Short mmCIF file of C-alpha atoms in Angstrom, two decimals:
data_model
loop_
_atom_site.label_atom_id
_atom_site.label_comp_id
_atom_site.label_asym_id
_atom_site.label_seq_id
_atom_site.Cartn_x
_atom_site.Cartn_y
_atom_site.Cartn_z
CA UNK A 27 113.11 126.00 79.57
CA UNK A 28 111.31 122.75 79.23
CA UNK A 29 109.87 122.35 82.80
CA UNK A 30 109.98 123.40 85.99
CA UNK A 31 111.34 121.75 89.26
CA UNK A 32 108.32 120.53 91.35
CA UNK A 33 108.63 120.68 94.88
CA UNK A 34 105.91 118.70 97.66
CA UNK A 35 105.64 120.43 100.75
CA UNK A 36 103.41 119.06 103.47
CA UNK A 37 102.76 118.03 107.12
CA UNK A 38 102.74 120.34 109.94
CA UNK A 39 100.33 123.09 109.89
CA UNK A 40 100.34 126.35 107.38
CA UNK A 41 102.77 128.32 109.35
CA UNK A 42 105.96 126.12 109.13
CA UNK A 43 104.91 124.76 105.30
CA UNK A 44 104.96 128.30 104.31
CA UNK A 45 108.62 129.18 106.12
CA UNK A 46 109.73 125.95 104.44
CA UNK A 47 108.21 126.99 101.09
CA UNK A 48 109.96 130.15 101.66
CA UNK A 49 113.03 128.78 102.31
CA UNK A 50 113.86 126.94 99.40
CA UNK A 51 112.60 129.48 96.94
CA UNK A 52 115.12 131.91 98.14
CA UNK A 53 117.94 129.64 98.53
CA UNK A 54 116.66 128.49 94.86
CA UNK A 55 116.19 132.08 93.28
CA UNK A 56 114.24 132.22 89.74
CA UNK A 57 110.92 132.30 89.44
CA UNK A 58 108.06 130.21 91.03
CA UNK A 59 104.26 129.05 91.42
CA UNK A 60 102.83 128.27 94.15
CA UNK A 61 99.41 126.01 94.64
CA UNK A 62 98.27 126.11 98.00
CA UNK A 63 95.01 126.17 99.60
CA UNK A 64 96.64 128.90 102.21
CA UNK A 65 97.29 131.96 100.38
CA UNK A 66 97.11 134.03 103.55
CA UNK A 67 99.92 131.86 104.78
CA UNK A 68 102.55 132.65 102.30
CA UNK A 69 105.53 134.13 103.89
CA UNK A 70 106.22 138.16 104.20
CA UNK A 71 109.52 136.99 102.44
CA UNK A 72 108.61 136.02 99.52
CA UNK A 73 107.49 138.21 96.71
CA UNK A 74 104.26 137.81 95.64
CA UNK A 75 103.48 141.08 93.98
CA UNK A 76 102.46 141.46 90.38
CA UNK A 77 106.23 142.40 89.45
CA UNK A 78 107.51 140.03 91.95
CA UNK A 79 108.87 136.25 90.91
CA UNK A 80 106.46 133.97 92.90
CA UNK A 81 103.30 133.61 92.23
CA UNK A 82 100.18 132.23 94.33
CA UNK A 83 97.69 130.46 93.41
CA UNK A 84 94.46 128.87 95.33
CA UNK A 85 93.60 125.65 95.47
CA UNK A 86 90.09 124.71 94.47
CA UNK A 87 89.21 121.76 93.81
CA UNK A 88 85.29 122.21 93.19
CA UNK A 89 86.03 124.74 90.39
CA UNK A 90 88.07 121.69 88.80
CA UNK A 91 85.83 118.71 89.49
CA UNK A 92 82.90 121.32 87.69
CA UNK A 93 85.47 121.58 84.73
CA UNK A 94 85.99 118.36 84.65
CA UNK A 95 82.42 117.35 84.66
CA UNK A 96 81.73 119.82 82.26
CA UNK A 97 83.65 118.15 79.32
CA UNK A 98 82.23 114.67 79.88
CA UNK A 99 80.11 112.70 77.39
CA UNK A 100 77.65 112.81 80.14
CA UNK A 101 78.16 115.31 82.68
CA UNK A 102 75.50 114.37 84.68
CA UNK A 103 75.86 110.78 84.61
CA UNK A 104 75.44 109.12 88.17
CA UNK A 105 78.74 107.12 88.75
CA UNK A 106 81.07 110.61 87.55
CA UNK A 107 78.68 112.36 90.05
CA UNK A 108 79.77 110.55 93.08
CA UNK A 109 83.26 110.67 92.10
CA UNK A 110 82.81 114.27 91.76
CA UNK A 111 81.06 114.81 95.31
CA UNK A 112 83.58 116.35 97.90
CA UNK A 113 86.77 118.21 97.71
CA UNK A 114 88.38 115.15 99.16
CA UNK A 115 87.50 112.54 96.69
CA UNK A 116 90.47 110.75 94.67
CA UNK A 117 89.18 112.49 91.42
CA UNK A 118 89.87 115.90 93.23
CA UNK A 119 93.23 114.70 94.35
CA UNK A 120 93.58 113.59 90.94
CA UNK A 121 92.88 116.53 89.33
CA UNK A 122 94.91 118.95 91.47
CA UNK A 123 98.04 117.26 90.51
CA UNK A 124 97.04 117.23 86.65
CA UNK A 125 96.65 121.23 87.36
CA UNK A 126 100.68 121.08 89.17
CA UNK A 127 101.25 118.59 86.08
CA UNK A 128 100.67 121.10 83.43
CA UNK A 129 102.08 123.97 85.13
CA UNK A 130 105.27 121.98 85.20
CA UNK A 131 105.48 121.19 81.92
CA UNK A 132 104.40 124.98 80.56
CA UNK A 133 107.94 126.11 81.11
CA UNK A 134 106.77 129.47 82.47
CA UNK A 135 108.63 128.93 85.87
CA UNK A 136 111.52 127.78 87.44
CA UNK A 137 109.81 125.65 89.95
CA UNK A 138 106.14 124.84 90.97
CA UNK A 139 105.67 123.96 94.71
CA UNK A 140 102.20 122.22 95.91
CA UNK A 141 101.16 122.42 99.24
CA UNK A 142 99.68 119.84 101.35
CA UNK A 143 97.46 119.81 104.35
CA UNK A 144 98.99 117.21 106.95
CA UNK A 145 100.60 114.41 107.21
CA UNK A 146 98.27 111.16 106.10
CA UNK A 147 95.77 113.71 104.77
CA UNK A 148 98.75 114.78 102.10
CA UNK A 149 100.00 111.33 101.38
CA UNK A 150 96.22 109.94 100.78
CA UNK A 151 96.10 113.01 98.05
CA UNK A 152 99.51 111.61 97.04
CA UNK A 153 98.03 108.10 96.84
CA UNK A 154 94.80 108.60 95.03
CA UNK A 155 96.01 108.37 91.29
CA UNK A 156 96.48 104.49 92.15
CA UNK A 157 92.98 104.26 94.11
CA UNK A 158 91.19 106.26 91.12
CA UNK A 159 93.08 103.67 88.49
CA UNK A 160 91.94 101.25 90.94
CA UNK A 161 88.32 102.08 90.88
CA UNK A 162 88.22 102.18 87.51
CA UNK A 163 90.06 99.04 86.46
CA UNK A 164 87.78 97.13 88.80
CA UNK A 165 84.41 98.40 87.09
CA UNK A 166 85.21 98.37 83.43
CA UNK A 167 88.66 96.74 83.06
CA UNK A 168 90.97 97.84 79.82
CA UNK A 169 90.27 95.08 77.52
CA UNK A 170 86.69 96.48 77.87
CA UNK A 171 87.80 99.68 77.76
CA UNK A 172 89.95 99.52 74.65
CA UNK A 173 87.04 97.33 72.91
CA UNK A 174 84.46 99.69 73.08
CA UNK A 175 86.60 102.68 72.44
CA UNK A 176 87.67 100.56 68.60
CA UNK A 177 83.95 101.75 68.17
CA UNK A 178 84.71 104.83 67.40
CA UNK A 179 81.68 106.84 68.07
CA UNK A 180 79.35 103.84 68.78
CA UNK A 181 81.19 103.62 72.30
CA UNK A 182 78.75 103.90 75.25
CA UNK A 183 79.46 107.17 77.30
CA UNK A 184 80.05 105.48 80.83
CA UNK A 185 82.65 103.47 78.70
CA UNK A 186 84.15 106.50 76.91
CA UNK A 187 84.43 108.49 80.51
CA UNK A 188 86.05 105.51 82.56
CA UNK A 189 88.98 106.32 79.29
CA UNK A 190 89.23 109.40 80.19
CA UNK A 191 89.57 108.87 83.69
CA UNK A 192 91.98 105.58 83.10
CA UNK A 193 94.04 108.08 80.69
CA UNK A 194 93.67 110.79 83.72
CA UNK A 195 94.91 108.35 86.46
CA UNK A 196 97.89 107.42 84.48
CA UNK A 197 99.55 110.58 83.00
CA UNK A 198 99.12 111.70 87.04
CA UNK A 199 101.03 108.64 88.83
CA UNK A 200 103.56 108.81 86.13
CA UNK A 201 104.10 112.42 86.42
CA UNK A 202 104.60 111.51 90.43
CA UNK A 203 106.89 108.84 90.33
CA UNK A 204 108.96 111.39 88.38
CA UNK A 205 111.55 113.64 89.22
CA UNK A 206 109.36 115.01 92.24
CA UNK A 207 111.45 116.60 95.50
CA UNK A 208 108.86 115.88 98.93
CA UNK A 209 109.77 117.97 102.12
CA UNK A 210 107.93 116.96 105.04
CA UNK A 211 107.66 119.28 107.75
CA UNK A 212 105.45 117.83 110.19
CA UNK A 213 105.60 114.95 113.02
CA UNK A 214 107.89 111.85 112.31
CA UNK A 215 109.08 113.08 108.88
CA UNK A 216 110.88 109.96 108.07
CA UNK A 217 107.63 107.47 108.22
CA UNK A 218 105.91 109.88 106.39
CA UNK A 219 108.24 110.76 103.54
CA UNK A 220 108.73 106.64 103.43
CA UNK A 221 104.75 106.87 103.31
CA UNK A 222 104.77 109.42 100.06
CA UNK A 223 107.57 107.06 98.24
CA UNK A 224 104.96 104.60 97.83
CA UNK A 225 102.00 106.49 97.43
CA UNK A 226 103.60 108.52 94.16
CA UNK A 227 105.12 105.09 92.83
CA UNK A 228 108.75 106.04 93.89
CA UNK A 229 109.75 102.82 95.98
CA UNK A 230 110.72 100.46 93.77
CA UNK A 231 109.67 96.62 94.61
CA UNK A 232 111.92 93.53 93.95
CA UNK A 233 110.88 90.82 92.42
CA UNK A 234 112.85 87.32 92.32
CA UNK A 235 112.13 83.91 91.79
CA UNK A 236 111.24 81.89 94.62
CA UNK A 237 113.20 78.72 93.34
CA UNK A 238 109.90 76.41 93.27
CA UNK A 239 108.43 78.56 89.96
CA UNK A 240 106.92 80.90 91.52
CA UNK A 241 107.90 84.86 92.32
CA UNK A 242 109.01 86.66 96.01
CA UNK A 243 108.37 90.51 95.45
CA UNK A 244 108.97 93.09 98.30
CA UNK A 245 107.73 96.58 98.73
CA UNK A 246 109.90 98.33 101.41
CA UNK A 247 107.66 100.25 104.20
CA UNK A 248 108.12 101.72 107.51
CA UNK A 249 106.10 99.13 109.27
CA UNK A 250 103.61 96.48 109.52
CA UNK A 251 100.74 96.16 107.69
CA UNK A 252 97.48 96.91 109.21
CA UNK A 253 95.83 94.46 106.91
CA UNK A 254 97.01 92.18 105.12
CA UNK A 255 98.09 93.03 101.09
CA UNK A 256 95.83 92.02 98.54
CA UNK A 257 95.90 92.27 94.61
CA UNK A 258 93.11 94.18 92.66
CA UNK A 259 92.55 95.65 89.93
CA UNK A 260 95.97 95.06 88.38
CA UNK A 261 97.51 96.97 91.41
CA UNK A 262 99.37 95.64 94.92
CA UNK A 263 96.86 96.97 97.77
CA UNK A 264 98.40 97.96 101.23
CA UNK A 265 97.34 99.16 104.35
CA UNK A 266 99.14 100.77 107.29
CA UNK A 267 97.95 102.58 109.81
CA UNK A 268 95.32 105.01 108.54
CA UNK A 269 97.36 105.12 105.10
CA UNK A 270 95.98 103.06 101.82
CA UNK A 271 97.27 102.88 98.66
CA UNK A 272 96.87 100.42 95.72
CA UNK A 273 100.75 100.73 94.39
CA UNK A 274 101.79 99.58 90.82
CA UNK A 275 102.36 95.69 90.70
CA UNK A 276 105.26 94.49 88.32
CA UNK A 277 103.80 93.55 85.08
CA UNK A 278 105.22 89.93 84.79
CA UNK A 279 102.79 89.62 88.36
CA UNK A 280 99.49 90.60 86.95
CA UNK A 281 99.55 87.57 85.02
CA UNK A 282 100.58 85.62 88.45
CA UNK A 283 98.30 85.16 91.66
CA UNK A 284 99.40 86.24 95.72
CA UNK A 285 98.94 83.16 97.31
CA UNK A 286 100.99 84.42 100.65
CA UNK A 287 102.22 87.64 102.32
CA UNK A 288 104.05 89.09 105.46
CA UNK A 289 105.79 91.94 106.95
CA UNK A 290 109.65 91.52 107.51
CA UNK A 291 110.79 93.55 110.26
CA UNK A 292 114.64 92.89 109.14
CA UNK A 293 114.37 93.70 105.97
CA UNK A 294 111.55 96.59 106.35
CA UNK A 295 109.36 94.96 103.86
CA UNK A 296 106.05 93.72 102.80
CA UNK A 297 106.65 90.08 101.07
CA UNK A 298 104.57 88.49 98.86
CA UNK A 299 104.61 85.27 97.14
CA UNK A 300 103.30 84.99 93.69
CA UNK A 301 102.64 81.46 90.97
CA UNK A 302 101.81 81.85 87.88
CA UNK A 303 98.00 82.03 87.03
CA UNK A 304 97.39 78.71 84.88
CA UNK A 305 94.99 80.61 82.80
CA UNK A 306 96.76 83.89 81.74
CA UNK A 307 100.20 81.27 80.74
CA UNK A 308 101.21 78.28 77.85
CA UNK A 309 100.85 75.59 79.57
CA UNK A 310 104.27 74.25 79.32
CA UNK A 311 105.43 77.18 81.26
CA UNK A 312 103.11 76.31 84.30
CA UNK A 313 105.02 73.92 86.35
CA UNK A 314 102.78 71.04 87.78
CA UNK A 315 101.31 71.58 90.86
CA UNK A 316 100.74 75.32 90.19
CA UNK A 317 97.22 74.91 89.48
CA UNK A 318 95.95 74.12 92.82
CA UNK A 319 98.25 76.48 94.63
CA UNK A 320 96.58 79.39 92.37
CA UNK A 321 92.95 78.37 93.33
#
C-alpha cells in the first residue's frame, strides 16, 4: 500500500458525522484512522478496540502548535507566537491536516477520515492553507525568502521560519486539492460542499483572453460575493457570506493586474478581468494603452 483513501466528514453536529463516518467504513471494510476531536462520539458500530480495524485518534491542536514551535529557529519569537495563539488559528488548521497528510501517506491504513466541526467552521479549517500562504507571502514575499535562505546559515531566523511555514502551507493545499472525498452532513450540503471545492483548491478557474489583450478568469461559486474579490499576495481573495478564502490565482495572472470583477448569476461565477502588469512584461508584449488601465 502506498496511501490511504482520505475521507472529509463535516457539518451537522457529532451525532450524525459519526453515523456517517460509520457508514462508509463498513460499506468500505479494511482498516481505518480516524482524527476527530469527538472520540466519545464514535459509533457503537465501529470497532475501535485494540484488535479491532479502526482506530481513534484526538484532535489537539495545542499539543501540535507546541511541537511546532518547538522546532523553530526561534521558538519564542513574537510573530510565530501569535500565529500559534488559539486552537482556531490558520497555523492550527494548518497543522492538523499536515498530521491527516502524513497519516495518508504512511500506508498503515486503508483510509484516514478527519472530522470537522460545522459547516463554515469546517470549510474556514479547509481554507486556511491559502490564508496562512497568504499571510506569509504578504510579509516576506519568496524572492525574499529564497534570497536569504542562498545564505545558508547567515539567514535571519524570522526569514528562515516564514520558509518553513511557506513550505508548510504548500505541501498542505496541495495535499487538499488532491484526491480528497468531502461528505457534508449538515444544513444545505450542496453550498457547502461547493464552499470546500474552493477552499481545498478543487474548483478549477478559467481563464481566456478577453479579445482587447487582456484576461477574463472565472471561479465558479454558489453565490454572490459579499465583498468584492481582490488579489494579494499572489492569491485570488473572495468573500461570501461568513466564508473567506484566498484561492490559488493562475500563474500567467500574477504577473497581470484585476482591474474589474462581478458575480454572474447565469453562469454561477465570480469574473474578473485581468491586463498585463507593464512592469512584470517585455514591453513589446504590453499592448498600448495597458499602462494606464493597470494603474
Amino acid at each position: 500500500m502506498t496511501g490511504a483513501r482520505v475521507v472529509v466528514i463535516m457539518g451537522g453536529d457529532p451525532r450524525a458525522r459519526s453515523a456517517a463516518i460509520a457508514d462508509r467504513l463498513l460499506d468500505a471494510g479494511g482498516t481505518a484512522l480516524v482524527l476527530t476531536g469527538h472520540p466519545g462520539s464514535i459509533d457503537a458500530r465501529l470497532d475501535t478496540t485494540d484488535d479491532g480495524p479502526v482506530e481513534v485518534r484526538v484532535d489537539d491542536p495545542i499539543a501540535r502548535l507546541d511541537a511546532y514551535r518547538s522546532g523553530a529557529q526561534d521558538p519564542d519569537d513574537e510573530v510565530l507566537a501569535a500565529l500559534a495563539v488559539g486552537s482556531d488559528t490558520p497555523l492550527a488548521a494548518v497543522l492538523g491536516w499536515e498530521y491527516a497528510r502524513r497519516a495518508a501517506a504512511a500506508g498503515v491504513w486503508d483510509v484516514v477520515v478527519v472530522e470537522l466541526d460545522g459547516d463554515l467552521t469546517g470549510v474556514r479549517r479547509i481554507a486556511a492553507a491559502g490564508e496562512l500562504a497568504a499571510f506569509v507571502e504578504s510579509r516576506w514575499p519568496a524572492h525574499q525568502r529564497f534570497a536569504s535562505m542562498a545564505a545558508g546559515d547567515r539567514a535571519g531566523d524570522r526569514l528562515r521560519e516564514a520558509h518553513r511555514l511557506s513550505l508548510l502551507a504548500a505541501g498542505v493545499a496541495a495535499f487538499l486539492a488532491g484526491p480528497i472525498e468531502v461528505v457534508v452532513v449538515g444544513d444545505e450540503p450542496h453550498r457547502t460542499s461547493a464552499l470546500a471545492a474552493l477552499a481545498r483548491g478543487a474548483a478549477t478557474p478559467t481563464v481566456d483572453e478577453d479579445g482587447d489583450g487582456g484576461y477574463r478568469v472565472e471561479y465558479p461559486v454558489p453565490g454572490p460575493l459579499t465583498s468584492p474579490a481582490s488579489v494579494e499576495a499572489g492569491g485570488f481573495r473572495v468573500e461570501l457570506g461568513g466564508f473567506r478564502a484566498v484561492l490559488p490565482l493562475p500563474a500567467l495572472l500574477t504577473r497581470c493586474v484585476m482591474v474589474d470583477s462581478h458575480f454572474d448569476a447565469g453562469r454561477g461565477s465570480v469574473v474578473a478581468l485581468f491586463v498585463p502588469d507593464p512592469a512584470l512584461w517585455p514591453p513589446n508584449l504590453v499592448p498600448s494603452g495597458f499602462a494606464d488601465r493597470s494603474g
